[in-house]
Short mmCIF file of C-alpha atoms and ligand atoms in Angstrom, two decimals:
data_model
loop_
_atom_site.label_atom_id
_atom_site.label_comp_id
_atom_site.label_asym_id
_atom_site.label_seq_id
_atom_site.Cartn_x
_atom_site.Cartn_y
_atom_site.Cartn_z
CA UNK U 274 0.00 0.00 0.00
CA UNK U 275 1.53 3.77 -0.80
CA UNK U 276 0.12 6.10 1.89
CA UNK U 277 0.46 10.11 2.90
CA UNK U 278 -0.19 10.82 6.08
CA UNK U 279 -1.56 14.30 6.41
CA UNK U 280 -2.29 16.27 9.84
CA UNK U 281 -0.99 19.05 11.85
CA UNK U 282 2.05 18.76 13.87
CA UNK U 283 1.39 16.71 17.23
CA UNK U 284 -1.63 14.91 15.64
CA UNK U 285 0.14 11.55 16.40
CA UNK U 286 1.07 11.05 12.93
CA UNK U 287 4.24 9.23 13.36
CA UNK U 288 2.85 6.89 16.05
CA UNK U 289 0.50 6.07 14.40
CA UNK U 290 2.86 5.39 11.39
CA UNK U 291 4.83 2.93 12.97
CA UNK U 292 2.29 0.83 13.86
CA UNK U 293 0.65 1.07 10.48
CA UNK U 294 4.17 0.20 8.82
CA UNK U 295 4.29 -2.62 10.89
CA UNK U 296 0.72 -4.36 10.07
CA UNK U 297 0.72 -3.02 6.69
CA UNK U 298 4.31 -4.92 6.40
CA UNK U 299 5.64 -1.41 4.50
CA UNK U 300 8.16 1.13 5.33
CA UNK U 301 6.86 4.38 7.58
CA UNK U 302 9.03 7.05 5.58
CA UNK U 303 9.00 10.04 7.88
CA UNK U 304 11.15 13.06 6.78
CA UNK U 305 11.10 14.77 10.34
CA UNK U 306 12.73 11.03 11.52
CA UNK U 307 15.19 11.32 8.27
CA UNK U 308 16.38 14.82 9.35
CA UNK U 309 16.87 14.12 13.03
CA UNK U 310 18.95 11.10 11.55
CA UNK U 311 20.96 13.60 9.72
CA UNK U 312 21.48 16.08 12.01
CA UNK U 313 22.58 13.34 14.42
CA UNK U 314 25.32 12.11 12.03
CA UNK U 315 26.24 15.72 11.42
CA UNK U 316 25.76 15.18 7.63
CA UNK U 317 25.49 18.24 5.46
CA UNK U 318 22.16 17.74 4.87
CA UNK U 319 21.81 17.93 8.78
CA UNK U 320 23.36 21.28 9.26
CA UNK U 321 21.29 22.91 6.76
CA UNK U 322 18.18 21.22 7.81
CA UNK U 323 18.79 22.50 11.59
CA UNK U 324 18.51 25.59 11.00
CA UNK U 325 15.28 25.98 9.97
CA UNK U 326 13.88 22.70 11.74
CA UNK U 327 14.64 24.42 15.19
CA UNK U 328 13.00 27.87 13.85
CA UNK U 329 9.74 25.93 12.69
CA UNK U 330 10.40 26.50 9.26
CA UNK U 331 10.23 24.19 6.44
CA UNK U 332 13.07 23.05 5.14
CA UNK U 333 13.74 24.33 1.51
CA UNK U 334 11.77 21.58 -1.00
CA UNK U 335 14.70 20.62 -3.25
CA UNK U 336 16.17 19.98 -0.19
CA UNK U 337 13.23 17.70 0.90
CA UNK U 338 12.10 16.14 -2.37
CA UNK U 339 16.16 15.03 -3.01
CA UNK U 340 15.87 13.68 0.59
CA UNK U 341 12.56 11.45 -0.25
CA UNK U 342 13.25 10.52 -3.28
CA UNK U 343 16.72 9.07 -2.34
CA UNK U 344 14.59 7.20 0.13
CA UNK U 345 11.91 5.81 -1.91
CA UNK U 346 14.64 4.23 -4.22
CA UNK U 347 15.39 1.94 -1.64
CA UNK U 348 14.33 -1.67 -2.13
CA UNK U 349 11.62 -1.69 0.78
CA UNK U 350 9.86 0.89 -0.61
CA UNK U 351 9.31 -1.13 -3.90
CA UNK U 352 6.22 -1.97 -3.00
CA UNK U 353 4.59 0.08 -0.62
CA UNK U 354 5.17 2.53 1.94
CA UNK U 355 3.77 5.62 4.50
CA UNK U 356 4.85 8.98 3.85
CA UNK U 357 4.65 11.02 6.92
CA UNK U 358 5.62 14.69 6.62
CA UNK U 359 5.90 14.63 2.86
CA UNK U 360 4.42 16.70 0.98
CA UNK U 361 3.88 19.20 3.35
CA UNK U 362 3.04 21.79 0.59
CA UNK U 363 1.41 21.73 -2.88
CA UNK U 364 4.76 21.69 -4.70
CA UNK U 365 6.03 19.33 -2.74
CA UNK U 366 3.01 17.11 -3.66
CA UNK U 367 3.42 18.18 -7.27
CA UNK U 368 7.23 16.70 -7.25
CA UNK U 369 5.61 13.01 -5.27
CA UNK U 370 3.34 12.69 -8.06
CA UNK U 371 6.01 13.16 -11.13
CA UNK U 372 8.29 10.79 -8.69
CA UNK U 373 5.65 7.95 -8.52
CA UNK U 374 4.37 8.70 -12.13
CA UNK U 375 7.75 7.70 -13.35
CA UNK U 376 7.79 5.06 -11.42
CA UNK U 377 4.23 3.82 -12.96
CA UNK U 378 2.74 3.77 -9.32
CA UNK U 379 0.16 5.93 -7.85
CA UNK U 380 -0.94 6.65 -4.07
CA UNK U 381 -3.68 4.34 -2.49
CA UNK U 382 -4.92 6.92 -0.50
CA UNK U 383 -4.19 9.91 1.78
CA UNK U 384 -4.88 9.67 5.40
CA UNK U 385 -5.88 12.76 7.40
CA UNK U 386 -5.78 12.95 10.91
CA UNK U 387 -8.11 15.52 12.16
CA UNK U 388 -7.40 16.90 16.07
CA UNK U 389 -8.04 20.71 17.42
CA UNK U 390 -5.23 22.92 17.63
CA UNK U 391 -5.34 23.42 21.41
CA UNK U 392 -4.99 19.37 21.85
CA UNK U 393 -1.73 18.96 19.46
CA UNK U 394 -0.56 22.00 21.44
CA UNK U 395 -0.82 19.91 24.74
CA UNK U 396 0.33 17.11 22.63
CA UNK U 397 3.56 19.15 21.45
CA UNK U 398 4.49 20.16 24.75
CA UNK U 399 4.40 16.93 26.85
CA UNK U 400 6.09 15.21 24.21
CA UNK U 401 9.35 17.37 24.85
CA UNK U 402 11.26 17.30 21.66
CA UNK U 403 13.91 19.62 20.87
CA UNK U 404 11.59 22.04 18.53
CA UNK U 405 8.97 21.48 20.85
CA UNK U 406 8.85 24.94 22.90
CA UNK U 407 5.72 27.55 22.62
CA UNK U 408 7.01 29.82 19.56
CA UNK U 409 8.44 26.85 17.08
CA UNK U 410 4.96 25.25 17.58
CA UNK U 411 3.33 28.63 17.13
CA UNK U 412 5.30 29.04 13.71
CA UNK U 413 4.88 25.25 13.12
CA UNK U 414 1.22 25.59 13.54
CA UNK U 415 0.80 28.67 11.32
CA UNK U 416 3.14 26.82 8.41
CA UNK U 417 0.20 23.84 8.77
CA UNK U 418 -2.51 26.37 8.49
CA UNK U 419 -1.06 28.25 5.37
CA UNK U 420 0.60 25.57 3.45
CA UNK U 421 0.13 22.22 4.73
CA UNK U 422 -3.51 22.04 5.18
CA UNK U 423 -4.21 23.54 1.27
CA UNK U 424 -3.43 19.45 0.09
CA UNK U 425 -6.30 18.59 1.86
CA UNK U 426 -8.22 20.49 -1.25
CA UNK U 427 -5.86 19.29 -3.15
CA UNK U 428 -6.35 15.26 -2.95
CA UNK U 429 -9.91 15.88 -2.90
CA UNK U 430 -11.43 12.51 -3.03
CA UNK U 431 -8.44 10.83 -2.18
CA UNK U 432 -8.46 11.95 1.42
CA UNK U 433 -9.51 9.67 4.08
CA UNK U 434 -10.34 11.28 7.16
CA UNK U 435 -9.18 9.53 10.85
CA UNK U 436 -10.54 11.20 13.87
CA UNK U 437 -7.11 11.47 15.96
CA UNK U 438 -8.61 12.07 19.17
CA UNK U 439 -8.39 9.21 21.65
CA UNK U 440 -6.09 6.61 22.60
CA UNK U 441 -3.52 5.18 20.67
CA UNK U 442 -5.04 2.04 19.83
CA UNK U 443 -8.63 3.50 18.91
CA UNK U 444 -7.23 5.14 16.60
CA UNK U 445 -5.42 2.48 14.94
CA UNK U 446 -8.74 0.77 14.98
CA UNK U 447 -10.34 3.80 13.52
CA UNK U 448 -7.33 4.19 10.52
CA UNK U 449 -6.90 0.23 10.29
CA UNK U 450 -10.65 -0.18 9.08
CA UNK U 451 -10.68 2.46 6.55
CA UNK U 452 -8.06 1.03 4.73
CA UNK U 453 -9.67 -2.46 4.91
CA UNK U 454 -12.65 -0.79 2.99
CA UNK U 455 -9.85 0.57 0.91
CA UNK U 456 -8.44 -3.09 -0.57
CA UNK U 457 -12.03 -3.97 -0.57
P1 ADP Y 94 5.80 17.31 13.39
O1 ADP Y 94 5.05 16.04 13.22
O2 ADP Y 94 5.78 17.79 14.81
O3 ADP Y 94 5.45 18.36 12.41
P2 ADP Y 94 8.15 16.35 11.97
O4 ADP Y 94 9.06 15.41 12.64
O5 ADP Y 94 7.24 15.81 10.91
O6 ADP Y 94 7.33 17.03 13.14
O7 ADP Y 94 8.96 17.57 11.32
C1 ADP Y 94 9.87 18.33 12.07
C2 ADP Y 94 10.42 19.47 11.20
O8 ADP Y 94 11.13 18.94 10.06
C3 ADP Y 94 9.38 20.43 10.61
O9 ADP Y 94 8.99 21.42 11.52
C4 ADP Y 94 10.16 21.00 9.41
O10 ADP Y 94 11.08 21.99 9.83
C5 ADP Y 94 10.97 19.80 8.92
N1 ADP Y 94 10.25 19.08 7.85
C6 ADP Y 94 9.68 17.84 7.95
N2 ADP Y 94 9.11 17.47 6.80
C7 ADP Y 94 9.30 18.49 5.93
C8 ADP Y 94 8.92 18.75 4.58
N3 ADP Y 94 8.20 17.86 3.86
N4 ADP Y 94 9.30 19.91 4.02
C9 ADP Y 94 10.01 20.81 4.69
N5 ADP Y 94 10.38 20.65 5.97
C10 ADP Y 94 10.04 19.52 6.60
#
């Protein structure tokens, strides 16, 4: 199955990747886990990508889309995977469909996880990361609003909408049967 996972920052997106990518038995490609990697080796890639990672900023999209597409070359993303944090903007979703048009493949769906502003804010802050403070996830949270939150217009029918309030597990439940109807 080839996934996007769409949702504001602290939705629970990339928990709720992992345990998708491990029943769905495909990769959970997440570029915020790709630049942490980076900026952990100290690659160059990193250092740029710090910068405007700790100022809530996205990262520049050649930057990005070089990033991902490096990544979905790999062999265990042949046939299937979960794209969490890209494409964050209409271009960048514009460069994911040439990418996967060359590669004769298309998207199964596009998963939307839909939480209020002042719970991902809670979220955000217990959850401690390093660009976790009040004015990153102000900025962060402004960047959704303005340029993330256009794709959901923009896949239209393809969106699949996942109430992300609740536990962990109910929500699972809630994503895991929409995509049964999906292979239905
Ligand atoms: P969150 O789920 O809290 O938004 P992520 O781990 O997905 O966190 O992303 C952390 C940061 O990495 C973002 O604030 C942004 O700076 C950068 N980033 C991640 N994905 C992209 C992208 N597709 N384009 C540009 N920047 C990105």
């Amino acid at each position: 199955m080839r996934l996007v996972l769409l949702g504001p920052p602290g939705a629970g997106k990339g928990t709720q990747a992992s345990i998708l990518s491990d029943k769905l038995g495909v990769p959970h490609i997440s570029t915020g886990d790709l630049f942490r990697a980076n900026i952990g080796e100290g690659t160059s890639l990193g250092v740029e990508a710090k910068e405007y990672i700790d100022a809530g900023r996205l990262v520049p999209t050649e930057v990005t889309a070089r990033m991902v597409e490096a990544r979905l070359e790999e062999s265990d993303a042949a046939n299937g995977f979960l794209l969490d944090g890209f494409p964050r903007t209409v271009e960048q979703a514009e460069i994911l469909e040439e990418l996967l048009r060359k590669k004769g493949v298309a998207l199964d769906g596009v998963l939307n996880f839909q939480v209020d502003e002042d719970v991902v804010v809670e979220r955000m802050l217990a959850r401690g990361r390093e660009d976790d403070n009040e004015e990153t996830i102000r900025t962060r949270l402004g960047v959704y609003r303005n340029e993330t939150a256009p794709l959901i217009d923009h896949y239209g029918d393809e969106i699949i909408n996942i109430d992300a309030v609740g536990e962990v597990d109910e929500v699972n439940g809630r994503a895991m049967s929409e995509l049964e109807k999906l292979s239905k």
